[in-house]
Structures are given as C-alpha cells and as structure tokens.
Tab-separated table of C-alpha atoms and ligand atoms in Angstrom:
chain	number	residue	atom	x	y	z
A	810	UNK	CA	0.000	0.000	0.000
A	811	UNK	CA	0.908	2.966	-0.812
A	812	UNK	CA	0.527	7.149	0.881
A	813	UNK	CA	0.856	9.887	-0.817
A	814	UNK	CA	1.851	12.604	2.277
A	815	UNK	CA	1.797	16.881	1.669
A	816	UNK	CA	4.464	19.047	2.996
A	817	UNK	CA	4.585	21.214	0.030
A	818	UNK	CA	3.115	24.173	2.078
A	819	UNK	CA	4.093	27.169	3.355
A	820	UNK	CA	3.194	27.149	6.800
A	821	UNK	CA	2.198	30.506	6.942
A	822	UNK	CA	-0.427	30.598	9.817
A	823	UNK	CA	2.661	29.357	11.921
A	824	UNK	CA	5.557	31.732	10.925
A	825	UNK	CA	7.922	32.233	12.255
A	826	UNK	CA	8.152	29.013	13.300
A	827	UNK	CA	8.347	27.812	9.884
A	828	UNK	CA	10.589	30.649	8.431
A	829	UNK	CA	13.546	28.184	8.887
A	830	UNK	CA	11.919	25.065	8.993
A	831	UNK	CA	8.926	23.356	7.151
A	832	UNK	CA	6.027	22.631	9.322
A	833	UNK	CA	5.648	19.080	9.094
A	834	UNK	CA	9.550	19.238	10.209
A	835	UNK	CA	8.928	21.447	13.333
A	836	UNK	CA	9.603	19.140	16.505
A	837	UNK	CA	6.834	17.642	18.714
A	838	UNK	CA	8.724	16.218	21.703
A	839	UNK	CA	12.084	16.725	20.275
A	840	UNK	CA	11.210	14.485	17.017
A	841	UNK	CA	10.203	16.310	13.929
A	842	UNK	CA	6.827	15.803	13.037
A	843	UNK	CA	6.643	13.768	9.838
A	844	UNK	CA	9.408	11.126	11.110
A	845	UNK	CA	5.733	10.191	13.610
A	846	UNK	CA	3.783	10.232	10.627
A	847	UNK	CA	5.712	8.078	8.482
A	848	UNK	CA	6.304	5.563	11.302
A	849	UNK	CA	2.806	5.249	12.342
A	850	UNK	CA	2.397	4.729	8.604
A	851	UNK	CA	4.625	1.893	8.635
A	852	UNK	CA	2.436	0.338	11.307
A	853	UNK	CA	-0.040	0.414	9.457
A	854	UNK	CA	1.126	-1.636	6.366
A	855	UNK	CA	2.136	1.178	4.113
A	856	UNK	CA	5.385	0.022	2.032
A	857	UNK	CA	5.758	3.119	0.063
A	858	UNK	CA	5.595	6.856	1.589
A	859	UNK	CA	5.787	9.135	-1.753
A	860	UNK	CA	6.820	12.894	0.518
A	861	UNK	CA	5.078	15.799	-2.091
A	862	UNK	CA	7.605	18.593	-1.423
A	863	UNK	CA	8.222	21.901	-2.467
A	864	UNK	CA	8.755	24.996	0.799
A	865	UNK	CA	11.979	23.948	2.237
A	866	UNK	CA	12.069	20.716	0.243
A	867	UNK	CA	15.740	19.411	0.484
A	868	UNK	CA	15.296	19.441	4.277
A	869	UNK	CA	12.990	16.297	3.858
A	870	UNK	CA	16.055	14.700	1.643
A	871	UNK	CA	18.181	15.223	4.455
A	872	UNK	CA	16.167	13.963	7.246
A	873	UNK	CA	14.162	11.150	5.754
A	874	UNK	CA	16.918	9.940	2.944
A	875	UNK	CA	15.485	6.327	1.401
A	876	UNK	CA	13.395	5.260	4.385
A	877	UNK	CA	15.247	2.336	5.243
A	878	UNK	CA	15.382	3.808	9.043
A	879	UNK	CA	12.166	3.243	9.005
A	880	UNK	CA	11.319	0.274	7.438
A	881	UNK	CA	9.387	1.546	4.380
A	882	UNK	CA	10.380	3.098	1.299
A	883	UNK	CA	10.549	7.218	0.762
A	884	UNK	CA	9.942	8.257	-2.504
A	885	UNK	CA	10.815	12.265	-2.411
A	886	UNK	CA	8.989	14.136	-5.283
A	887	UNK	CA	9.877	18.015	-6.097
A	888	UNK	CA	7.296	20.483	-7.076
A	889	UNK	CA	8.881	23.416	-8.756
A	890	UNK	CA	6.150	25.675	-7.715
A	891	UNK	CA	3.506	24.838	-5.540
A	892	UNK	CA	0.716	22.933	-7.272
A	893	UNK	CA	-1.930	23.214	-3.959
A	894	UNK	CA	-3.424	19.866	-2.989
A	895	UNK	CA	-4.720	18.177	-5.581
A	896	UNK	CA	-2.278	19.291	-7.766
A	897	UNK	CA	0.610	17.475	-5.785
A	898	UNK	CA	-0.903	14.322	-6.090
A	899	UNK	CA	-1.983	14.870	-9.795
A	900	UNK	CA	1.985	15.389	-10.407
A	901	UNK	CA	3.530	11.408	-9.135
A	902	UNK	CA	-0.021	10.154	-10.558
A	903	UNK	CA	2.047	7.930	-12.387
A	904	UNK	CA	3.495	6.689	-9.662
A	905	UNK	CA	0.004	5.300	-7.948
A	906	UNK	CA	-1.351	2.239	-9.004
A	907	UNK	CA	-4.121	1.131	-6.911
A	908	UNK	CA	-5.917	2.776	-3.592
A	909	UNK	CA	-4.267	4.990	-1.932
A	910	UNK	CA	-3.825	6.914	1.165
A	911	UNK	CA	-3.284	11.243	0.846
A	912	UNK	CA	-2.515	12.734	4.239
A	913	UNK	CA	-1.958	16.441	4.917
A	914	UNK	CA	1.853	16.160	6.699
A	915	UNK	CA	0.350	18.604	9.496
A	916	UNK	CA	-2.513	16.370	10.968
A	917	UNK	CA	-1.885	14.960	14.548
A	918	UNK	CA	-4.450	11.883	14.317
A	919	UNK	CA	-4.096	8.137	15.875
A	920	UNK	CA	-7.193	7.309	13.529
A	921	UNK	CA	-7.309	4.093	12.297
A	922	UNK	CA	-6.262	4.043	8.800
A	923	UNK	CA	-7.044	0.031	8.321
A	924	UNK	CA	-10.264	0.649	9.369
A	925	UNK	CA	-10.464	2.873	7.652
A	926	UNK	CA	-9.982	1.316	4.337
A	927	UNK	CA	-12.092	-1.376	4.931
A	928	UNK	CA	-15.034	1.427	4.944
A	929	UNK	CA	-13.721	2.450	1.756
A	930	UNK	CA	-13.465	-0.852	0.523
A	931	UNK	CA	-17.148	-1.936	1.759
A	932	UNK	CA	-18.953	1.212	0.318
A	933	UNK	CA	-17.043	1.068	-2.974
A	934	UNK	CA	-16.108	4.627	-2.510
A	935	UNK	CA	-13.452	6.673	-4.866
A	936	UNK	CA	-12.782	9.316	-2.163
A	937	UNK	CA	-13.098	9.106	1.534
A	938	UNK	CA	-12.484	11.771	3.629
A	939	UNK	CA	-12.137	11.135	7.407
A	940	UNK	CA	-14.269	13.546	9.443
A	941	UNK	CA	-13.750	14.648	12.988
A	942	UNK	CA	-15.852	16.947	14.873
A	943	UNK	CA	-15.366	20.577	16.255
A	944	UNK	CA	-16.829	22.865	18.767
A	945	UNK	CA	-17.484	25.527	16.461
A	946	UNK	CA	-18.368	24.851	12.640
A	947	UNK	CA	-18.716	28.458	12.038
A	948	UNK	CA	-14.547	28.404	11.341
A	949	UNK	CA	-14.222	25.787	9.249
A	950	UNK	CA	-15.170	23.426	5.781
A	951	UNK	CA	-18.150	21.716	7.041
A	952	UNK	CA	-18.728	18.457	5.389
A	953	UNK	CA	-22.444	16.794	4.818
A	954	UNK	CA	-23.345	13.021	4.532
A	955	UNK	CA	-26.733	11.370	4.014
A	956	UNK	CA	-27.716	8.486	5.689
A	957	UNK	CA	-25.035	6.029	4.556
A	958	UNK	CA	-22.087	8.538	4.852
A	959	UNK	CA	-22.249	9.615	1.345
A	960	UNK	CA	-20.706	13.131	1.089
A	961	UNK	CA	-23.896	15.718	-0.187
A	962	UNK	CA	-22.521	19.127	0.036
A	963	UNK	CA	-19.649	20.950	1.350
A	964	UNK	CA	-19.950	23.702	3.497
A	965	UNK	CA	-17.421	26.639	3.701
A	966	UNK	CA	-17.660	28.272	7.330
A	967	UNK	CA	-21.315	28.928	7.331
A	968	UNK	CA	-23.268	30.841	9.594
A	969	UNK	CA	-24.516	29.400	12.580
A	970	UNK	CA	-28.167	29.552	11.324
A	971	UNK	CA	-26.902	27.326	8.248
A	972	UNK	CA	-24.961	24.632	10.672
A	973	UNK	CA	-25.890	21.414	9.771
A	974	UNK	CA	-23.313	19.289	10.634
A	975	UNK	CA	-19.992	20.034	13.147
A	976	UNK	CA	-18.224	17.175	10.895
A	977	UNK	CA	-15.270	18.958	9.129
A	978	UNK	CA	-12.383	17.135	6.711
A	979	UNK	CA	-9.601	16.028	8.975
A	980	UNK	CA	-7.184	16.193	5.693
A	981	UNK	CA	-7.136	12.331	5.286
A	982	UNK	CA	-7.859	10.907	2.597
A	983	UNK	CA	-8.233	7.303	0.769
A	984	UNK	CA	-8.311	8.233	-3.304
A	985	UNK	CA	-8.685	5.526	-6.076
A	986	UNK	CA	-5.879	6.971	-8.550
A	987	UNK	CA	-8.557	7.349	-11.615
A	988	UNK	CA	-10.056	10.592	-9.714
A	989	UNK	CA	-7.031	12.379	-10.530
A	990	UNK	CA	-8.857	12.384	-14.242
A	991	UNK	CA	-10.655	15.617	-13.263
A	992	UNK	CA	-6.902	17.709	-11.985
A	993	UNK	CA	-5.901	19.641	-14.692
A	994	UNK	CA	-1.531	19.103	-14.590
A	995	UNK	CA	0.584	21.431	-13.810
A	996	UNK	CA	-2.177	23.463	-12.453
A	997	UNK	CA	-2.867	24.807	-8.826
A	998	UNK	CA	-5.676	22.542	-7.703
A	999	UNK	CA	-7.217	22.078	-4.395
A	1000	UNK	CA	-8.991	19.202	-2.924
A	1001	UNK	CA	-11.564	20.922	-1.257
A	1002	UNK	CA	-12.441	23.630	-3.705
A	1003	UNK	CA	-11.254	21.663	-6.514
A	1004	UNK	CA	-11.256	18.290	-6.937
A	1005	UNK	CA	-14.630	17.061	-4.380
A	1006	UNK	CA	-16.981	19.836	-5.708
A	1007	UNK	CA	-16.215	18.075	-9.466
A	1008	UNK	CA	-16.619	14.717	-8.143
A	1009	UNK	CA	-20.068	15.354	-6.366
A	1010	UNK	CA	-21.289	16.884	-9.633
A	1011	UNK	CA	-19.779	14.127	-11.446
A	1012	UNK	CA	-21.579	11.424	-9.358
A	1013	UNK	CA	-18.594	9.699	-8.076
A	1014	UNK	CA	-19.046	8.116	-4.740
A	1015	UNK	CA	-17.450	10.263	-2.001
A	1016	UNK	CA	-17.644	9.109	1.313
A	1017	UNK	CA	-17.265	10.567	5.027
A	1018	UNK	CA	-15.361	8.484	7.604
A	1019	UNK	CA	-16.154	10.208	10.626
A	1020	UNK	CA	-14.387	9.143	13.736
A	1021	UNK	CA	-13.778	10.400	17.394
A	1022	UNK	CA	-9.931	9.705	17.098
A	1023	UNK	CA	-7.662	12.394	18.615
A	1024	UNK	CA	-7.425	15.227	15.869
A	1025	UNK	CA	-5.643	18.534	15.870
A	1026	UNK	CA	-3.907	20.522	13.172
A	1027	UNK	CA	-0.229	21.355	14.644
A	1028	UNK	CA	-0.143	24.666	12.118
A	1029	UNK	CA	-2.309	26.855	13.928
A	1030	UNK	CA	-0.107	28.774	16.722
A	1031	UNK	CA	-2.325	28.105	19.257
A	1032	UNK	CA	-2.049	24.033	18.753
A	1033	UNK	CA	1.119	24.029	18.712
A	1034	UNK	CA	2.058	24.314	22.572
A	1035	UNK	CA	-0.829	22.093	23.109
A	1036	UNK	CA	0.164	19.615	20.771
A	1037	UNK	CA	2.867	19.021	22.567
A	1038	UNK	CA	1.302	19.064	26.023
A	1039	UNK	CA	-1.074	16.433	24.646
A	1040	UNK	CA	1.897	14.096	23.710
A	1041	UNK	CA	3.568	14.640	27.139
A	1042	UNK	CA	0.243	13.983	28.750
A	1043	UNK	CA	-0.010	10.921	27.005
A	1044	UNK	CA	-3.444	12.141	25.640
A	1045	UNK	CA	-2.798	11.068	21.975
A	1046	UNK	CA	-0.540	7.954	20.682
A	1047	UNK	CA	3.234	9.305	20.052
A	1048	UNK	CA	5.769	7.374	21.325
A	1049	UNK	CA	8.571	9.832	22.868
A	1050	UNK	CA	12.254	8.695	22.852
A	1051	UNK	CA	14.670	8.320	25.412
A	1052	UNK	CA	14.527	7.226	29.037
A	1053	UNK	CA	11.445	7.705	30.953
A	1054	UNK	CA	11.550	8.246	34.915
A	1055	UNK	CA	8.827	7.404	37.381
A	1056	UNK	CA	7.622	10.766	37.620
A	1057	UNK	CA	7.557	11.008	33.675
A	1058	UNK	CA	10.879	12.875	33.150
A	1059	UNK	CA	12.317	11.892	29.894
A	1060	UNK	CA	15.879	11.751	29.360
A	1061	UNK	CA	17.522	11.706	25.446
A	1062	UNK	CA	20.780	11.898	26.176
A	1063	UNK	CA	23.350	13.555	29.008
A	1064	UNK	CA	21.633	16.167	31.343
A	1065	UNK	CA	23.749	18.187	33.704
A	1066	UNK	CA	21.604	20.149	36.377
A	1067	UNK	CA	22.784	21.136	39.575
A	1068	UNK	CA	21.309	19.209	42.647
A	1069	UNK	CA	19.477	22.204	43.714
A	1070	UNK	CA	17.106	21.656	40.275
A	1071	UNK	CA	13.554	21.508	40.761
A	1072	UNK	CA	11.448	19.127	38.145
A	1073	UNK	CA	7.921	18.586	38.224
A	1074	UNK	CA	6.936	16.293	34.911
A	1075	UNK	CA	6.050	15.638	32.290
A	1076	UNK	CA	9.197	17.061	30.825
A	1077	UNK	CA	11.621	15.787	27.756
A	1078	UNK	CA	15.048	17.286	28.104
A	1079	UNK	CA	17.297	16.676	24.731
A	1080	UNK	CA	20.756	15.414	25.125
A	1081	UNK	CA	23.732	17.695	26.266
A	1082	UNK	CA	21.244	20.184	28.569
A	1083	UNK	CA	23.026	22.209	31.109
A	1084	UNK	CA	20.634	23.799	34.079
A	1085	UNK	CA	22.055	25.862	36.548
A	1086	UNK	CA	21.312	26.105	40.817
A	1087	UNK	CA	17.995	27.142	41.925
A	1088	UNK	CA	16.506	26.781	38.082
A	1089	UNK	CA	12.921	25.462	37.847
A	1090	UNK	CA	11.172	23.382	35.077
A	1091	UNK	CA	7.397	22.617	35.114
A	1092	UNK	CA	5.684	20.599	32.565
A	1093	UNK	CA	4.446	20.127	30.141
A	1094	UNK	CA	8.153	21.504	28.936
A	1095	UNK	CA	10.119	20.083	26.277
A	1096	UNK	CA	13.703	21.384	26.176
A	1097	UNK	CA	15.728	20.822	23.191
A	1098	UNK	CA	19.416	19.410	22.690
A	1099	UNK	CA	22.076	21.475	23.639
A	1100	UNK	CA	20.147	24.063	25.667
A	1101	UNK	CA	22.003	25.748	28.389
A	1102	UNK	CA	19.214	27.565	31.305
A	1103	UNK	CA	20.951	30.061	33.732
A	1104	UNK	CA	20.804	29.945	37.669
A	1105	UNK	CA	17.328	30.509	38.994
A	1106	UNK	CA	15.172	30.804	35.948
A	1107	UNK	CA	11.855	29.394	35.933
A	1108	UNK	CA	10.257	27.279	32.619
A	1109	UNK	CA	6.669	26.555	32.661
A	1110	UNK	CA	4.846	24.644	30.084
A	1111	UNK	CA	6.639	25.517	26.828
A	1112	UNK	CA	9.118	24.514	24.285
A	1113	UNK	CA	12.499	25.466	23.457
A	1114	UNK	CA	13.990	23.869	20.473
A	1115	UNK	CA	17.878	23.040	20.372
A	1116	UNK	CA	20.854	25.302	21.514
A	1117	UNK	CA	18.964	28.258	23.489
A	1118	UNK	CA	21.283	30.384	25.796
A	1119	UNK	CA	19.028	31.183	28.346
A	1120	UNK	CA	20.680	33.460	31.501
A	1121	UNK	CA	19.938	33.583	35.056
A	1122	UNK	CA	16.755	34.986	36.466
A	1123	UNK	CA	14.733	34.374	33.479
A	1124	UNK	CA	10.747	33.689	33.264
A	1125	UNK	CA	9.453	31.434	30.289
A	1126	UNK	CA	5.874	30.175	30.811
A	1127	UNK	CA	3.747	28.918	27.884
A	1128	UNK	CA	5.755	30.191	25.043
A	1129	UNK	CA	7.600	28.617	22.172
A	1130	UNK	CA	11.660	29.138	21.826
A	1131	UNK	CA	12.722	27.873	18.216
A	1132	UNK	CA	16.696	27.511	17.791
A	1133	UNK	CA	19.958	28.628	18.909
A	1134	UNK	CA	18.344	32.129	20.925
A	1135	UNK	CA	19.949	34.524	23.232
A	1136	UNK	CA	17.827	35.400	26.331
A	1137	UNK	CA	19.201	37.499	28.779
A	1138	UNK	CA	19.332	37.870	32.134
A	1139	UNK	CA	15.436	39.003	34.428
A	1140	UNK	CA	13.598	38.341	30.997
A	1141	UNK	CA	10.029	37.139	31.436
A	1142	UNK	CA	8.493	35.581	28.272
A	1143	UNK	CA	5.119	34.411	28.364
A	1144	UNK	CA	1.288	34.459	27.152
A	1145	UNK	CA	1.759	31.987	23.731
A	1146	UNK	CA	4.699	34.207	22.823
A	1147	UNK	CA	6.852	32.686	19.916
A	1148	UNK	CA	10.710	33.532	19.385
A	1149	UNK	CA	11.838	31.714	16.281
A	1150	UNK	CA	15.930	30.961	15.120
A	1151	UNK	CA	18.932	32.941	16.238
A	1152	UNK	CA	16.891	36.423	18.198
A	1153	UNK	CA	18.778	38.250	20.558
A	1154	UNK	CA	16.855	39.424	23.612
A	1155	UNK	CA	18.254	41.722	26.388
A	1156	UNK	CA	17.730	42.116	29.818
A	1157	UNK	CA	14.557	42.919	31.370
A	1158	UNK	CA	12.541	42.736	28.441
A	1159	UNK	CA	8.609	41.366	28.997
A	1160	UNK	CA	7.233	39.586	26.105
A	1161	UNK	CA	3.474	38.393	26.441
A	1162	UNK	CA	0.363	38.263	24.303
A	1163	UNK	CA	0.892	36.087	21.486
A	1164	UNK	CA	4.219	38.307	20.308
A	1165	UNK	CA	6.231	36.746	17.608
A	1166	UNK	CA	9.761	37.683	16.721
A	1167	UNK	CA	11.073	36.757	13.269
A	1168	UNK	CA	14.826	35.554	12.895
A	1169	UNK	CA	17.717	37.294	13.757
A	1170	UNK	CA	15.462	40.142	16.009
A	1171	UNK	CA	17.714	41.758	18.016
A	1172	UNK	CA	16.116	43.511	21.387
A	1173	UNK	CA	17.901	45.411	23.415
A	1174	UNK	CA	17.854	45.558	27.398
A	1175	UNK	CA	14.307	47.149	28.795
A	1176	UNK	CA	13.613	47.412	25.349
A	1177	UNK	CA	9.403	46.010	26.115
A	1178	UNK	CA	8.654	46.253	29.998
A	1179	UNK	CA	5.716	46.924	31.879
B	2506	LIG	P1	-0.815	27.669	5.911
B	2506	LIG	O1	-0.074	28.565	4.963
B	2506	LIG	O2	-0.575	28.048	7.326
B	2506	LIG	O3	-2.271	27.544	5.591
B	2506	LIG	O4	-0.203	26.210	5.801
B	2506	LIG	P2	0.061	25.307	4.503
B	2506	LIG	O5	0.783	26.067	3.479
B	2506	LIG	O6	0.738	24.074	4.991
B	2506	LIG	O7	-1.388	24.976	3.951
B	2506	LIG	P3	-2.439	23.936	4.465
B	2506	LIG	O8	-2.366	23.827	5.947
B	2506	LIG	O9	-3.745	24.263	3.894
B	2506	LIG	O10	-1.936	22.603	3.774
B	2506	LIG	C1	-2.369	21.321	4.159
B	2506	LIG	C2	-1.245	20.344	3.833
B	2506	LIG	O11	-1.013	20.341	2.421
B	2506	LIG	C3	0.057	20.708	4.493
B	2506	LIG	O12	0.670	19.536	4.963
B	2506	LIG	C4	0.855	21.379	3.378
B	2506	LIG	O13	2.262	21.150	3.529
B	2506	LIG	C5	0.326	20.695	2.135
B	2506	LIG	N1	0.312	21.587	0.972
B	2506	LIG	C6	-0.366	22.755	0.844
B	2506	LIG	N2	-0.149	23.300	-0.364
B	2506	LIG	C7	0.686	22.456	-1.032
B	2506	LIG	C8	1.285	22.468	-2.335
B	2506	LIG	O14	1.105	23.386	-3.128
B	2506	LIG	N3	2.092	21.406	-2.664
B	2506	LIG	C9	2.306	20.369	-1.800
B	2506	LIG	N4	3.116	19.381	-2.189
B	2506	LIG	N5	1.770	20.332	-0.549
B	2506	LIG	C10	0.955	21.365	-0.180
C-alpha cells in the first residue's frame, strides 16, 4: 500500500516558526513531526511513503533519505512551484497504481487508517475523507453526509443559522488513482475547492469516515504548545524517545543540572542540557538538545527547540523558543509568545500576548517592559 503525504506548504499561519523550517519538520517532543507520521504509517502496512515537497524541500532529503530507518520506502517528489493539494498528487499520478492513502503532513491523528480502508473498501467509494468533529463549525469546511455517509454538500464556514453538521475534513484521505482524471496538470488545484466539488457533480461516490480519534492541526499557533502538552500527557498515541523516569521525566541523552534543580513532569530534556542552581522546570516543557538555562530561571509549560542560551533569572511560561536564541538575564516571556531561530533578547525585556519575533530580532535591554 501505498501514501501519498503533503508538505509542500508554506506554513504561513505558523511563521515564524516555519521561516527556517517546514512545518511538518517542526519538533513535537524533540522528534520532527513527519518522522511520527511516516512511522505510524509503517504500522499500518504502508510500504511506500511518496513525501510531495516543495517549501523547504531538500530538508525532507536530508532527514528522511530512502526510508530504510524506518522500514518503508521514501519516494521524495519536487514540485517546482507549488501545485496546492490536488495538484501534488496529480503530479507522481504515475506513480500510484491502486488505492491509496493522501494525508496532509500537518494532521496529529491516531485514527485508524485500516479501518479505515475497509469502509472504503465496503462502500465502494473513490474518495473518503475522514471527518472529525469541532466545537465551532462556524470556522471551518463543514462536510455533509446522508444516511449512509455519502458526502452531499460541502460547506465553507457557514453561519450558525446554516450549521448542519460540526463534521469537518480532517485532511485524510483514501483516493482511487482514476479521480485524478478531473486535476488539470501542472495546475494549482485544491482538494476541497477543486477536486470534491467536481466529483459530487460528477456522481462519483465520495464518502465521510467520521471518527472520534484524537485530531488537531499542529499549524495553527495556538495548537502548537498544546500539541505538545497532549503528547507529554499521554493524551494522543506518540511514542517519545529516550529514558522515561517514574515521575515522567524523559531523558535523550546527558543532562547536567545542579542538585538544587527543581522538576515537576512531564518534561523531555534533549541530550547535552546544562541547568544551573535554583533553576525550575514545570511541565508540560520540552527542552531541546544542547540548551544551556541560567541559575534561577523558571520554565513553565513551553518549548524550546535546540541550543537556546538562556541566563539567570529568566521567566518562560507557555511560550515557544525555536533555535539557537539569546535570552538574557530578568527576561520574562510568556502568554503563547513565539521567538523563532537565532533572536537576541536583552535584559529585562517582557514579552506576552501572542508576540512573535522573526529571525535574527535583536532587542535590546528594557527594550518592552511593563
Ligand atoms: P498555511 O499557509 O498556514 O495555511 O499552511 P500550509 O501552506 O501548509 O497549507 P495547508 O495547511 O492548507 O496545507 C495542508 C497540507 O497540504 C500541508 O501539509 C501542506 O504542507 C500541504 N500543501 C499545501 N499546499 C501544497 C502544495 O502546493 N504542494 C504540496 N506538495 N503540498 C501542499
């Protein structure tokens, strides 16, 4: 069996994050993303993982290489601009023979993908789209079965008067090749303005797999710390490496903390951390390789990629710390803030409310206090 995954995308509803790295690379527990998706792939009998690139796109050939390390075969295919959805998959249709998976490389999901080909199987259906449900249609595609789970109509965030369903496309798919028919190549083509509108008025069968399986979509900002949480809380399936303690404390490699440390899990250090006396770390926290944390600074439920300098007397609580930053000394950084690669930020500083800082920002000392 084949699957057919999409990283081609920009990412742009989590920049910065994703001004150095693809999304479906960014690290959830200290592993990027897709190397989870394409092993819980191989669980599930998939032989073949064909990676539609384009953003970014020799980081994948880097990390992922043949797929041997993970027991399946990586087939790596270029775009050389960004064909949307659809369009991806219409350009390796030669290389799909038979049914087929198509997952968006930014879903967190431990749906069943077996059983969820026996659905397709038993209904005879072209396209399936697995469904999960959300609080509030109003944001999103809504997505509207009859009776046997045949797709009628999609909705684009309707009003709440015109809710009919809170079922929305969890960017899953199971596609018999022959679909791709209706993709015009070389063309920027969507699946869910493109390709299922033509199939409904086509009368292929389209079906909706809805399930209650843990869904999230790690490229919205606000997932992403809680992504994370949800892994270190054991709330979704996502096996984290390294050495566990009792009092969930995961260890990848050599951590040197003075004896004075305090640690209240879950927390995942990466190898070669150095924390200093009197330091605190509260999870949910993930702490990349190579991070160095000052004496007495306090880190509360967020994540710091690899090599952060962080000095003494510094505050992080529920913000995200990409790689290799400079935080100085009586900092406080909080409130879903996001630093992303190689910012400088000086003393005293107090960054809250959702504030992102691009690459390379340079802040000076007092620079944002209250
Ligand atoms: P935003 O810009 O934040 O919306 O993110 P995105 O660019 O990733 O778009 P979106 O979340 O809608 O994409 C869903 C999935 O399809 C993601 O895994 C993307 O990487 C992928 N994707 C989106 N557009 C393309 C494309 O043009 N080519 C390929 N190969 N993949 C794409």
């Amino acid at each position: 069996m084949k699957a057919v995954i999409l990283v081609g995308g920009l990412g742009t509803r989590l920049r910065p994050l994703t001004c150095n790295t693809p999304k479906p690379m960014i690290p959830i527990a200290n592993r990027p993303f897709i190397e989870h998706v394409i092993l819980r792939l191989q669980r599930q009998g998939v032989t073949d993982v064909i990676l539609a690139v384009q953003y970014l796109a020799e980081q994948f050939e880097a990390l992922l290489g043949d797929g041997s390390r993970f027991g399946l075969h990586v087939h790596v295919m270029r775009e050389a601009e960004p064909l949307g959805t659809a369009g991806a998959v219409k350009n390796i249709e030669h290389m799909l023979d038979s049914t087929t998976f198509v997952l968006n490389g930014d879903a967190l999901t431990d749906l069943d993908l077996q059983a969820m080909l026996a659905f397709h199987r038993e209904r005879g259906s072209k396209t399936t789209i697995a469904l999960t449900p959300v609080d509030d249609p109003t944001q999103f595609g809504l997505v509207e079965m009859d009776r046997d789970q045949r797709v009628q109509r999609f909705l684009e965030k309707p009003r709440l008067e015109d809710v009919t369903t809170n079922m929305i496309n969890a960017g899953t798919y199971i596609v018999e090749p022959e679909v791709f028919r209706y993709v015009p190549p070389g063309q920027h083509f969507m699946f869910e303005r493109g390709l299922f509108p033509v199939l409904l008025q086509t009368g292929d069968p389209v079906f909706g797999y809805p399930s209650r399986a843990y869904w999230t979509d790690i490229g919205r900002p606000q997932n992403y710390l809680e992504v994370n949480q949800d892994v270190l809380i054991g709330k979704v399936q996502y096996p984290i490496a390294g050495d566990v303690t009792s009092n969930r404390i995961w260890m990848q490699g050599q951590v040197d903390m003075h004896a004075s440390v305090q640690l209240v899990g879950p927390i995942v250090f990466g190898p070669d951390v150095v924390i200093g006396r009197g330091a605190s770390i509260i999870g949910p926290t993930v702490i990349g390789a190579g991070c160095h944390i000052g004496d007495n600074t306090a880190i509360e439920s967020s994540v710091l990629w690899e090599n952060n300098q962080i000095a003494e007397e510094v505050t992080l609580r529920n913000c995200v710390l990409g790689n290799q930053n400079t935080i100085a000394a009586h900092t406080v950084i909080s409130g879903g803030a996001i630093i992303s690669d190689q910012c400088q930020i000086g003393e005293h500083n107090r960054l809250d409310c959702g504030i992102r800082f691009w690459p390379g920002t340079r802040l000076g000392d007092k620079a944002i206090s209250f």
